[in-house]
Amino acid sequence: MSNQNVLVTYSAPVSFLASESWRQLPLRSIHWKSASRPNLKTIQELELTLVPLDSLRDEHTSQVPVTLLEKPLLNLYVVTCEDNDSYKANVKKQIKDWHSTISQRKNQEWIIVHVVRSDIKTTDRKFFNMKSSVLDKIKADFNIDKRDRCVQLSWTAGDHSPIIWADLVNKIKDGLLSALDSSVSQREEEVRRSESQRQMPGWNFCTFFILKESLASSFEGVKLFEDALRQYNELEVSFIQVLREKNMSWFGSLIQPVDKDDSVPLLSTTKKYYRDLILANSISVFDLRIYLLARQCALLNKMCRPSEICQKVTTFLGTFGRRLREVEAKLPEYFIESWIFSSALSVVDQCDTWAFTTELDGIQLTRFSASKGELVELAKSQLDIIGVKVGHLPKKPPFTTTCMDEIVVHTEQISKRSSTRRISNHEITLAIGNKDAFYDLYCTTSNRAIDMYVKAGRRKFALKLHGFLAALDIHRGRLESALAIFTSLPAHYAPHMWISLESFVLSRALNIHAELEKSPDREWIYILLAYLRTCTNDMSKELTSEVGEEKSVIQLIRALHTAAATLDSDLVHTDHPIIAVQVSGDASCSGDEDLALVDATVSNHLPCDVFVDEINITLRGRDSERLKFIAKVDKLPPGQSIVTLFCPSSSWGLYILERSEVVMSRVRLQWQHANTAVTTSKKNHISLVRVPRSLRALDVQIRQPQQAELGMTSHLLLVISTGQNDISRATIKPTSPSGVQFNFSAARLEAKGQGTGTLEASDNAVVLLDAPVHAEVVISLPHSDASRYHSMKIWLNVTYNTQSSMGVIRTLQTSRVVAVSLPIAVNVEDFFRGKRLFSKFTISATSHQHVRISSTELQGARSLDGVKISGCRPSRPVMTVTPEQPVNFLFSIESSNGPVLDPLNLVIKYRILRDEVEALVRQTVEAVLLSMPVEKLQYGSLRRTLIDKVVAQLESNAEWVEAYRCTGEIILPRSFEDGGDFQGPIREALAQCRSETASPCPWREIKIPVDVPRMNIVTAVQITVQPSSLPSDIQSDQLPQIYAGQPINATLIFKTSFHWAEKEGKQRCYTMRYDVEERVKDWLLCGRKRGDFVATDGGSFAVPLTLIALHHGEITLPKVDVRPLPISTQASMGSTVPSADTCQAHEAEKVLILPRGGRSTYVVGMGGESE
């Protein structure tokens, strides 16, 4: 239907019409708010057609409803009169004649435009004029109702400013909207009245169609495309209702095919006179539906929605094509297929033409490409039907479907066609008669659909069409090409879970592989494994029969096992669903050997036995610890079965199932259960497996040696408990942290002899040979400096075999943490007193552990002469060092030969409180077990179990620590109830009082080298005080009383010694500088408070001072700071400061100062009578 603009008539002078600048068109941004519509409608741009009023003929109203835009909606009358007299004489009558003509027309508005020249209007404003203007008179004469339909335009020819046109444009918009609203309301009322009479006799759907379409055409003319499309959608619903009621008396037959009906463009509205056929009530349902679809698609194109056009056409062709099957006998042969094929491709071409001028964003373009792909695929499906009918394609999947089978059967049942016409599509006609032309057309159409699906990102749809092309290659005998396609397609189908298509493609690949008579190779195994994956899904059962023509699933499994044995290397396939392996529960330990057992649930999802060689699982524990459980199996029956797997290991702890594997000769099916993205799905979960500890198995512990010496090579002790194993060969590979190296070649046995085994030299491990049952072998292993670590975590990897089973390699993978730093820290402070040196050693704890100190001893070398070392006797036999309370030890070093050149050794015997308590617990448990009837075989495991439980209870609650430190009693927590019959005796034995040395725990010994310091100058400073009134020979302890403010004579005495200096320095002299402390709150000093003196070995120097106490009380004497001055040396070409130490000899002395006393007499009058 042709687009028609809104008509507006005008009557105006010739001079005004000669200028084009007054036509301010098109109108923009028109907002229509109708009372019958809840929403505001916006017309972005509206084209107007201005026609002279005289050019329209007043024809009689037609009986055929037409668009509302065929008649004007607005009438303009332009007045250029500026004189009131001229208006009264001529113009008023002209306007009245025009108004009387216009007012008789329904649903039309009018506007009178008074045009004045802008310059004249400005001149008039200079004069005072009481008369009304021409515009006022026009308004008074013609504005009958309240609405103002008169507007003034101040305009001059050539003036293009849009401002002067604003009032007129707004009036035009208001007039058009008012006329449009009234016209639409009247027409909508006519449509509702006609629709309400549908059940009455004489009602005609075709008449109703034309009436409602006139409303849609009117909306289309004013650019309200959504409202126009709604009218056609409502017409479609009404037509469907008529079909349901089977009231088809207003239509012709379902279809009256004419030439080229099967090949003309579907969306063309000019190929037939559709409106004439509708008005004549002779249009067929086929033509009416096509016309209605074409009008809907035209509106969708104007709304820039091309993807909806394709979707709507796809739905229409599918549904109406099935309707045409009902009258297929009356149609030319292949008419329906040709019509759908031609219509689908024509719509794609038409949409491409429409979309060429439209800018589509990414999402819209994707949808558009997908919709076109569906249309082209629909065209391709018609070629499937034609190909099967004429024999160009085989009558089997994928070319046939259930729907297609019904079509072919229905076609075969047609005995004779009543139509003698032939289809007009040349391509279809040529394809029917020529097989090669058909194949070319089929491939071209399929590839076109594939390209569109690829642009839309619909890979699955594109891959499906690739499968059709591969099936076509099979039919044409191109097996190599078909095999290449079928082999590549499953990789694309699998991620999208198209199981049925994947199964179909893989079955075709297996069949082609067999037809080519290729031997089963690695590629064939991959195809078969992929096909078996699809066989586990219920959706693919209908397709398994295709392979059943060649081989059953059982035969395929046997062929897989045979082909796997011919591979030259392992083929690993992950996450295959035909088999699932899960751990049923916790593991268990064998009673007579180091062996762990675990039950696994193996699910075979195939309906037949699967032939395998081995099943194994890998458990992952702490750090890099892994255990591999293996079971030899011949076959797995369908469904679930329990398989017991074995691992020759003495490792224990909590593990997770990391990987499972089923070995089928060279084919390894693996499943990852941890540390993969698969475990995050709901289908999989982490399986925890607890491997219990066997108390009779091999065990390796690491501890520090009992004796250590700082500065020497560090050692660790490997304690190997053989348990129930008669070790033939054991290889222990400890892995140290970064920066620490083990010296394996220097490892040695701590106790040699029969029953401890022997060591074999090795550079990368410790190798133990011939260790008997229930032996404890201790090996000392040197290592490099580890002082930067507080503790070391050492990974142990032990492999061993026993005399009883030499062919079985057993493992132990575990980690041990050993403290390498000392539990105590030692600080020393030295005090020089003449020929004596006092050293105070402060021992503190470096951790939260309490440390017992048995003894400390400062030892010198035996060759050390003239040195006497003595220490203070401790107050208690055992001292306890806590984190809050360190312990001090004082030693005196007296040297008669000057400085001590050789280092001394501080020897400390200590043990940690935890080790002490554990030894008591061990001793107590052993004593209780020996006092009660216990079987010899159960003694070892029971002893270790009870010790671990008691220690765990003590670790969980530290309330017993203070009581143990005071009385030696170990009070077990009340929560300890796991001791069974031994609980009471153990609790009573531990609660006994005991001395600090009662624990059997051996004392550790640490030897710390101590360098004796050297000092160039040792100065003793003393201040002696004496009142000036006494002779100088009176001692300070015989001093009389001293009062505050009293001058006191004092002497500052310096005594220097070079006893602790090097031999070369004893002959020198040093300049010393002293400085007496200023204590302005206690003393007032007079004399030489600061000065220099020369120090010599054994020399002295005295300085007189005067002290005045500033207050009473016991006051300490001032301190004196003495320091050497730098001396120049020729060796270093500079100056050095000799070392010096100062002792304040008077530091502990105090002087008692008394307050100054006095007496004063005062006479106070008592107030006698004489006064």
GROMACS .gro file of C-alpha atoms in nm, residues 516-850:
model
  335
  516LEU     CA    1   3.725  -4.823   0.429
  517GLU     CA    2   3.868  -5.145   0.582
  518LYS     CA    3   4.116  -4.955   0.796
  519SER     CA    4   4.284  -5.133   1.082
  520PRO     CA    5   4.193  -5.007   1.432
  521ASP     CA    6   4.458  -4.747   1.516
  522ARG     CA    7   4.494  -4.464   1.767
  523GLU     CA    8   4.249  -4.246   1.577
  524TRP     CA    9   3.992  -4.527   1.574
  525ILE     CA   10   4.031  -4.571   1.950
  526TYR     CA   11   3.962  -4.200   2.002
  527ILE     CA   12   3.648  -4.225   1.790
  528LEU     CA   13   3.529  -4.536   1.972
  529LEU     CA   14   3.592  -4.384   2.316
  530ALA     CA   15   3.397  -4.075   2.215
  531TYR     CA   16   3.112  -4.294   2.090
  532LEU     CA   17   3.106  -4.499   2.410
  533ARG     CA   18   3.077  -4.172   2.600
  534THR     CA   19   2.749  -4.104   2.423
  535CYS     CA   20   2.623  -4.457   2.488
  536THR     CA   21   2.599  -4.381   2.861
  537ASN     CA   22   2.330  -4.122   2.796
  538ASP     CA   23   1.967  -4.227   2.760
  539MET     CA   24   1.910  -3.975   2.483
  540SER     CA   25   2.134  -4.166   2.245
  541LYS     CA   26   1.981  -4.513   2.282
  542GLU     CA   27   1.773  -4.466   1.971
  543LEU     CA   28   2.089  -4.415   1.769
  544THR     CA   29   2.291  -4.709   1.899
  545SER     CA   30   2.115  -4.941   1.658
  546GLU     CA   31   2.308  -4.781   1.374
  547VAL     CA   32   2.632  -4.925   1.505
  548GLY     CA   33   2.454  -5.246   1.589
  549GLU     CA   34   2.436  -5.321   1.218
  550GLU     CA   35   2.815  -5.356   1.218
  551LYS     CA   36   2.910  -5.446   1.572
  552SER     CA   37   2.741  -5.458   1.908
  553VAL     CA   38   2.875  -5.271   2.206
  554ILE     CA   39   3.026  -5.595   2.336
  555GLN     CA   40   3.217  -5.646   2.015
  556LEU     CA   41   3.336  -5.287   2.026
  557ILE     CA   42   3.469  -5.330   2.382
  558ARG     CA   43   3.658  -5.646   2.281
  559ALA     CA   44   3.794  -5.472   1.974
  560LEU     CA   45   3.903  -5.180   2.192
  561HIS     CA   46   4.095  -5.411   2.426
  562THR     CA   47   4.261  -5.581   2.131
  563ALA     CA   48   4.350  -5.254   1.957
  564ALA     CA   49   4.490  -5.106   2.280
  565ALA     CA   50   4.748  -5.383   2.301
  566THR     CA   51   4.886  -5.288   1.959
  567LEU     CA   52   4.966  -4.927   2.052
  568ASP     CA   53   5.331  -4.833   2.078
  569SER     CA   54   5.270  -4.585   2.364
  570ASP     CA   55   5.012  -4.516   2.630
  571LEU     CA   56   4.690  -4.341   2.532
  572VAL     CA   57   4.551  -4.134   2.816
  573HIS     CA   58   4.182  -4.039   2.809
  574THR     CA   59   4.041  -3.825   3.090
  575ASP     CA   60   3.695  -3.812   3.248
  576HIS     CA   61   3.530  -4.084   3.042
  577PRO     CA   62   3.177  -4.154   3.169
  578ILE     CA   63   3.153  -4.527   3.090
  579ILE     CA   64   3.324  -4.606   3.422
  580ALA     CA   65   3.317  -4.421   3.754
  581VAL     CA   66   3.543  -4.494   4.051
  582GLN     CA   67   3.461  -4.376   4.402
  583VAL     CA   68   3.608  -4.468   4.739
  584SER     CA   69   3.355  -4.643   4.958
  585GLY     CA   70   3.500  -4.551   5.299
  586ASP     CA   71   3.812  -4.530   5.511
  587ALA     CA   72   4.111  -4.753   5.456
  588SER     CA   73   4.228  -5.034   5.684
  589CYS     CA   74   4.565  -5.186   5.773
  590SER     CA   75   4.687  -5.539   5.734
  591GLY     CA   76   4.773  -5.716   6.059
  592ASP     CA   77   5.090  -5.900   5.949
  593GLU     CA   78   5.261  -5.659   5.707
  594ASP     CA   79   5.287  -5.290   5.620
  595LEU     CA   80   4.993  -5.278   5.382
  596ALA     CA   81   4.693  -5.044   5.350
  597LEU     CA   82   4.365  -5.158   5.197
  598VAL     CA   83   4.072  -4.955   5.068
  599ASP     CA   84   3.744  -5.056   4.904
  600ALA     CA   85   3.643  -4.872   4.586
  601THR     CA   86   3.303  -4.871   4.419
  602VAL     CA   87   3.345  -4.914   4.045
  603SER     CA   88   3.040  -4.836   3.829
  604ASN     CA   89   3.022  -4.974   3.476
  605HIS     CA   90   2.760  -4.773   3.284
  606LEU     CA   91   2.767  -4.996   2.977
  607PRO     CA   92   2.528  -5.289   2.936
  608CYS     CA   93   2.816  -5.536   2.899
  609ASP     CA   94   3.140  -5.643   3.061
  610VAL     CA   95   3.439  -5.414   3.019
  611PHE     CA   96   3.773  -5.593   2.988
  612VAL     CA   97   4.046  -5.419   3.189
  613ASP     CA   98   4.385  -5.504   3.338
  614GLU     CA   99   4.420  -5.282   3.641
  615ILE     CA  100   4.239  -5.029   3.861
  616ASN     CA  101   4.432  -4.780   4.069
  617ILE     CA  102   4.359  -4.468   4.271
  618THR     CA  103   4.590  -4.195   4.399
  619LEU     CA  104   4.534  -4.035   4.739
  620ARG     CA  105   4.691  -3.701   4.816
  621GLY     CA  106   4.785  -3.603   5.168
  622ARG     CA  107   4.985  -3.327   5.332
  623ASP     CA  108   5.237  -3.141   5.117
  624SER     CA  109   5.333  -3.369   4.827
  625GLU     CA  110   5.249  -3.698   4.997
  626ARG     CA  111   5.070  -3.942   4.768
  627LEU     CA  112   4.963  -4.303   4.804
  628LYS     CA  113   4.879  -4.526   4.506
  629PHE     CA  114   4.640  -4.816   4.560
  630ILE     CA  115   4.633  -5.085   4.291
  631ALA     CA  116   4.413  -5.385   4.214
  632LYS     CA  117   4.450  -5.634   3.926
  633VAL     CA  118   4.110  -5.695   3.762
  634ASP     CA  119   4.017  -5.891   3.449
  635LYS     CA  120   3.677  -5.741   3.373
  636LEU     CA  121   3.412  -5.515   3.521
  637PRO     CA  122   3.049  -5.637   3.510
  638PRO     CA  123   2.765  -5.396   3.433
  639GLY     CA  124   2.650  -5.187   3.727
  640GLN     CA  125   2.836  -5.137   4.054
  641SER     CA  126   3.100  -5.364   4.198
  642ILE     CA  127   3.329  -5.344   4.502
  643VAL     CA  128   3.703  -5.376   4.436
  644THR     CA  129   3.965  -5.391   4.713
  645LEU     CA  130   4.284  -5.200   4.629
  646PHE     CA  131   4.619  -5.240   4.803
  647CYS     CA  132   4.907  -5.004   4.881
  648PRO     CA  133   5.231  -5.139   5.038
  649SER     CA  134   5.292  -4.837   5.260
  650SER     CA  135   5.313  -4.750   5.628
  651SER     CA  136   5.197  -4.390   5.575
  652TRP     CA  137   4.891  -4.275   5.762
  653GLY     CA  138   4.669  -3.968   5.794
  654LEU     CA  139   4.380  -3.797   5.620
  655TYR     CA  140   4.387  -3.801   5.241
  656ILE     CA  141   4.166  -3.688   4.957
  657LEU     CA  142   4.095  -3.886   4.643
  658GLU     CA  143   4.299  -3.708   4.378
  659ARG     CA  144   4.285  -3.938   4.078
  660SER     CA  145   4.149  -4.273   3.970
  661GLU     CA  146   4.256  -4.478   3.670
  662VAL     CA  147   4.141  -4.785   3.482
  663VAL     CA  148   4.412  -4.947   3.270
  664MET     CA  149   4.312  -5.134   2.958
  665SER     CA  150   4.641  -5.249   2.809
  666ARG     CA  151   4.787  -4.928   2.661
  667VAL     CA  152   4.468  -4.727   2.713
  668ARG     CA  153   4.446  -4.542   3.042
  669LEU     CA  154   4.112  -4.396   3.147
  670GLN     CA  155   4.175  -4.132   3.412
  671TRP     CA  156   3.948  -3.920   3.631
  672GLN     CA  157   4.063  -3.620   3.832
  673HIS     CA  158   3.876  -3.583   4.161
  674ALA     CA  159   4.062  -3.289   4.316
  675ASN     CA  160   4.227  -2.967   4.202
  676THR     CA  161   4.025  -2.950   3.880
  677ALA     CA  162   3.732  -2.743   3.762
  678VAL     CA  163   3.524  -3.060   3.742
  679THR     CA  164   3.512  -3.092   4.119
  680THR     CA  165   3.322  -2.766   4.146
  681SER     CA  166   3.014  -2.915   3.984
  682LYS     CA  167   2.733  -3.063   4.184
  683LYS     CA  168   2.793  -3.403   4.030
  684ASN     CA  169   3.138  -3.445   4.183
  685HIS     CA  170   3.250  -3.400   4.538
  686ILE     CA  171   3.575  -3.434   4.725
  687SER     CA  172   3.618  -3.779   4.879
  688LEU     CA  173   3.808  -3.794   5.208
  689VAL     CA  174   3.987  -4.115   5.299
  690ARG     CA  175   4.136  -4.174   5.643
  691VAL     CA  176   4.426  -4.419   5.646
  692PRO     CA  177   4.476  -4.545   6.004
  693ARG     CA  178   4.813  -4.565   6.170
  694SER     CA  179   4.956  -4.911   6.218
  695LEU     CA  180   5.147  -4.923   6.546
  696ARG     CA  181   5.344  -5.223   6.419
  697ALA     CA  182   5.462  -5.058   6.100
  698LEU     CA  183   5.792  -4.892   6.019
  699ASP     CA  184   5.829  -4.543   6.160
  700VAL     CA  185   6.094  -4.270   6.136
  701GLN     CA  186   6.133  -3.987   6.387
  702ILE     CA  187   6.374  -3.695   6.387
  703ARG     CA  188   6.517  -3.531   6.698
  704GLN     CA  189   6.813  -3.326   6.810
  705PRO     CA  190   7.117  -3.498   6.963
  706GLN     CA  191   7.163  -3.500   7.340
  707GLN     CA  192   7.487  -3.306   7.321
  708ALA     CA  193   7.553  -3.005   7.103
  709GLU     CA  194   7.829  -2.753   7.072
  710LEU     CA  195   7.790  -2.415   6.910
  711GLY     CA  196   8.034  -2.349   6.630
  712MET     CA  197   8.066  -2.716   6.540
  713THR     CA  198   7.889  -2.916   6.269
  714SER     CA  199   7.517  -2.959   6.344
  715HIS     CA  200   7.358  -3.303   6.352
  716LEU     CA  201   7.011  -3.451   6.352
  717LEU     CA  202   6.918  -3.795   6.476
  718LEU     CA  203   6.707  -4.025   6.256
  719VAL     CA  204   6.533  -4.275   6.483
  720ILE     CA  205   6.409  -4.570   6.275
  721SER     CA  206   6.164  -4.810   6.442
  722THR     CA  207   6.142  -5.126   6.232
  723GLY     CA  208   5.827  -5.255   6.401
  724GLN     CA  209   5.716  -5.589   6.256
  725ASN     CA  210   5.953  -5.560   5.957
  726ASP     CA  211   6.283  -5.745   5.918
  727ILE     CA  212   6.438  -5.479   5.697
  728SER     CA  213   6.655  -5.600   5.412
  729ARG     CA  214   6.722  -5.257   5.264
  730ALA     CA  215   6.575  -4.920   5.353
  731THR     CA  216   6.651  -4.597   5.171
  732ILE     CA  217   6.570  -4.280   5.364
  733LYS     CA  218   6.570  -3.957   5.164
  734PRO     CA  219   6.511  -3.653   5.385
  735THR     CA  220   6.444  -3.327   5.203
  736SER     CA  221   6.558  -3.017   5.388
  737PRO     CA  222   6.427  -2.661   5.350
  738SER     CA  223   6.603  -2.409   5.131
  739GLY     CA  224   6.959  -2.330   5.230
  740VAL     CA  225   7.018  -2.643   5.437
  741GLN     CA  226   7.216  -2.939   5.300
  742PHE     CA  227   7.253  -3.288   5.447
  743ASN     CA  228   7.591  -3.464   5.437
  744PHE     CA  229   7.470  -3.818   5.368
  745SER     CA  230   7.818  -3.959   5.324
  746ALA     CA  231   7.905  -3.861   5.684
  747ALA     CA  232   7.603  -4.032   5.841
  748ARG     CA  233   7.687  -4.283   6.115
  749LEU     CA  234   7.514  -4.520   6.353
  750GLU     CA  235   7.494  -4.400   6.710
  751ALA     CA  236   7.515  -4.751   6.854
  752LYS     CA  237   7.695  -5.013   6.651
  753GLY     CA  238   7.667  -5.384   6.700
  754GLN     CA  239   7.438  -5.675   6.637
  755GLY     CA  240   7.073  -5.582   6.615
  756THR     CA  241   7.125  -5.230   6.476
  757GLY     CA  242   7.200  -5.302   6.111
  758THR     CA  243   7.463  -5.140   5.894
  759LEU     CA  244   7.488  -4.830   5.677
  760GLU     CA  245   7.576  -4.831   5.311
  761ALA     CA  246   7.767  -4.535   5.177
  762SER     CA  247   7.557  -4.307   4.959
  763ASP     CA  248   7.576  -3.944   4.850
  764ASN     CA  249   7.203  -3.871   4.817
  765ALA     CA  250   7.030  -4.084   5.082
  766VAL     CA  251   7.075  -4.283   5.400
  767VAL     CA  252   7.077  -4.655   5.320
  768LEU     CA  253   7.017  -4.897   5.609
  769LEU     CA  254   7.081  -5.270   5.564
  770ASP     CA  255   6.974  -5.574   5.766
  771ALA     CA  256   6.777  -5.420   6.052
  772PRO     CA  257   6.590  -5.680   6.260
  773VAL     CA  258   6.232  -5.680   6.382
  774HIS     CA  259   6.136  -5.443   6.668
  775ALA     CA  260   6.468  -5.264   6.652
  776GLU     CA  261   6.529  -4.894   6.705
  777VAL     CA  262   6.815  -4.768   6.493
  778VAL     CA  263   6.955  -4.422   6.560
  779ILE     CA  264   7.151  -4.254   6.280
  780SER     CA  265   7.337  -3.924   6.319
  781LEU     CA  266   7.307  -3.710   6.006
  782PRO     CA  267   7.522  -3.394   5.974
  783HIS     CA  268   7.379  -3.088   5.804
  784SER     CA  269   7.482  -2.736   5.715
  785ASP     CA  270   7.404  -2.426   5.918
  786ALA     CA  271   7.031  -2.384   5.989
  787SER     CA  272   7.050  -2.093   6.232
  788ARG     CA  273   6.807  -1.884   6.029
  789TYR     CA  274   6.529  -2.133   6.100
  790HIS     CA  275   6.350  -2.168   6.430
  791SER     CA  276   6.234  -2.513   6.325
  792MET     CA  277   6.275  -2.721   6.012
  793LYS     CA  278   6.004  -2.914   5.833
  794ILE     CA  279   6.173  -3.215   5.679
  795TRP     CA  280   6.002  -3.430   5.418
  796LEU     CA  281   6.085  -3.800   5.451
  797ASN     CA  282   6.057  -4.043   5.162
  798VAL     CA  283   6.137  -4.397   5.272
  799THR     CA  284   6.142  -4.701   5.044
  800TYR     CA  285   6.218  -5.042   5.192
  801ASN     CA  286   6.173  -5.412   5.145
  802THR     CA  287   6.180  -5.695   5.395
  803GLN     CA  288   6.346  -6.032   5.410
  804SER     CA  289   6.009  -6.206   5.390
  805SER     CA  290   5.893  -6.021   5.074
  806MET     CA  291   6.191  -5.905   4.878
  807GLY     CA  292   5.993  -5.825   4.562
  808VAL     CA  293   5.756  -5.581   4.730
  809ILE     CA  294   5.880  -5.221   4.753
  810ARG     CA  295   5.711  -5.050   5.045
  811THR     CA  296   5.699  -4.679   5.108
  812LEU     CA  297   5.664  -4.432   5.390
  813GLN     CA  298   5.597  -4.070   5.302
  814THR     CA  299   5.569  -3.829   5.587
  815SER     CA  300   5.702  -3.503   5.721
  816ARG     CA  301   5.858  -3.421   6.055
  817VAL     CA  302   5.912  -3.088   6.227
  818VAL     CA  303   6.222  -3.059   6.441
  819ALA     CA  304   6.332  -2.754   6.638
  820VAL     CA  305   6.683  -2.649   6.539
  821SER     CA  306   6.703  -2.333   6.749
  822LEU     CA  307   6.795  -2.358   7.116
  823PRO     CA  308   6.510  -2.336   7.366
  824ILE     CA  309   6.724  -2.097   7.570
  825ALA     CA  310   6.908  -1.773   7.499
  826VAL     CA  311   7.223  -1.668   7.689
  827ASN     CA  312   7.332  -1.310   7.748
  828VAL     CA  313   7.654  -1.217   7.933
  829GLU     CA  314   7.753  -0.900   8.116
  830ASP     CA  315   8.116  -0.846   8.230
  831PHE     CA  316   8.244  -0.640   8.529
  832PHE     CA  317   8.616  -0.565   8.565
  833ARG     CA  318   8.743  -0.531   8.921
  834GLY     CA  319   9.119  -0.510   8.922
  835LYS     CA  320   9.261  -0.853   8.848
  836ARG     CA  321   8.917  -1.010   8.865
  837LEU     CA  322   8.646  -1.034   8.602
  838PHE     CA  323   8.291  -1.104   8.707
  839SER     CA  324   8.066  -1.247   8.430
  840LYS     CA  325   7.688  -1.263   8.478
  841PHE     CA  326   7.512  -1.507   8.243
  842THR     CA  327   7.138  -1.454   8.199
  843ILE     CA  328   6.952  -1.759   8.064
  844SER     CA  329   6.603  -1.695   7.923
  845ALA     CA  330   6.348  -1.906   7.732
  846THR     CA  331   6.310  -1.843   7.358
  847SER     CA  332   5.961  -1.995   7.333
  848HIS     CA  333   5.656  -2.062   7.548
  849GLN     CA  334   5.814  -2.385   7.676
  850HIS     CA  335   5.947  -2.408   8.031
   0.00000   0.00000   0.00000
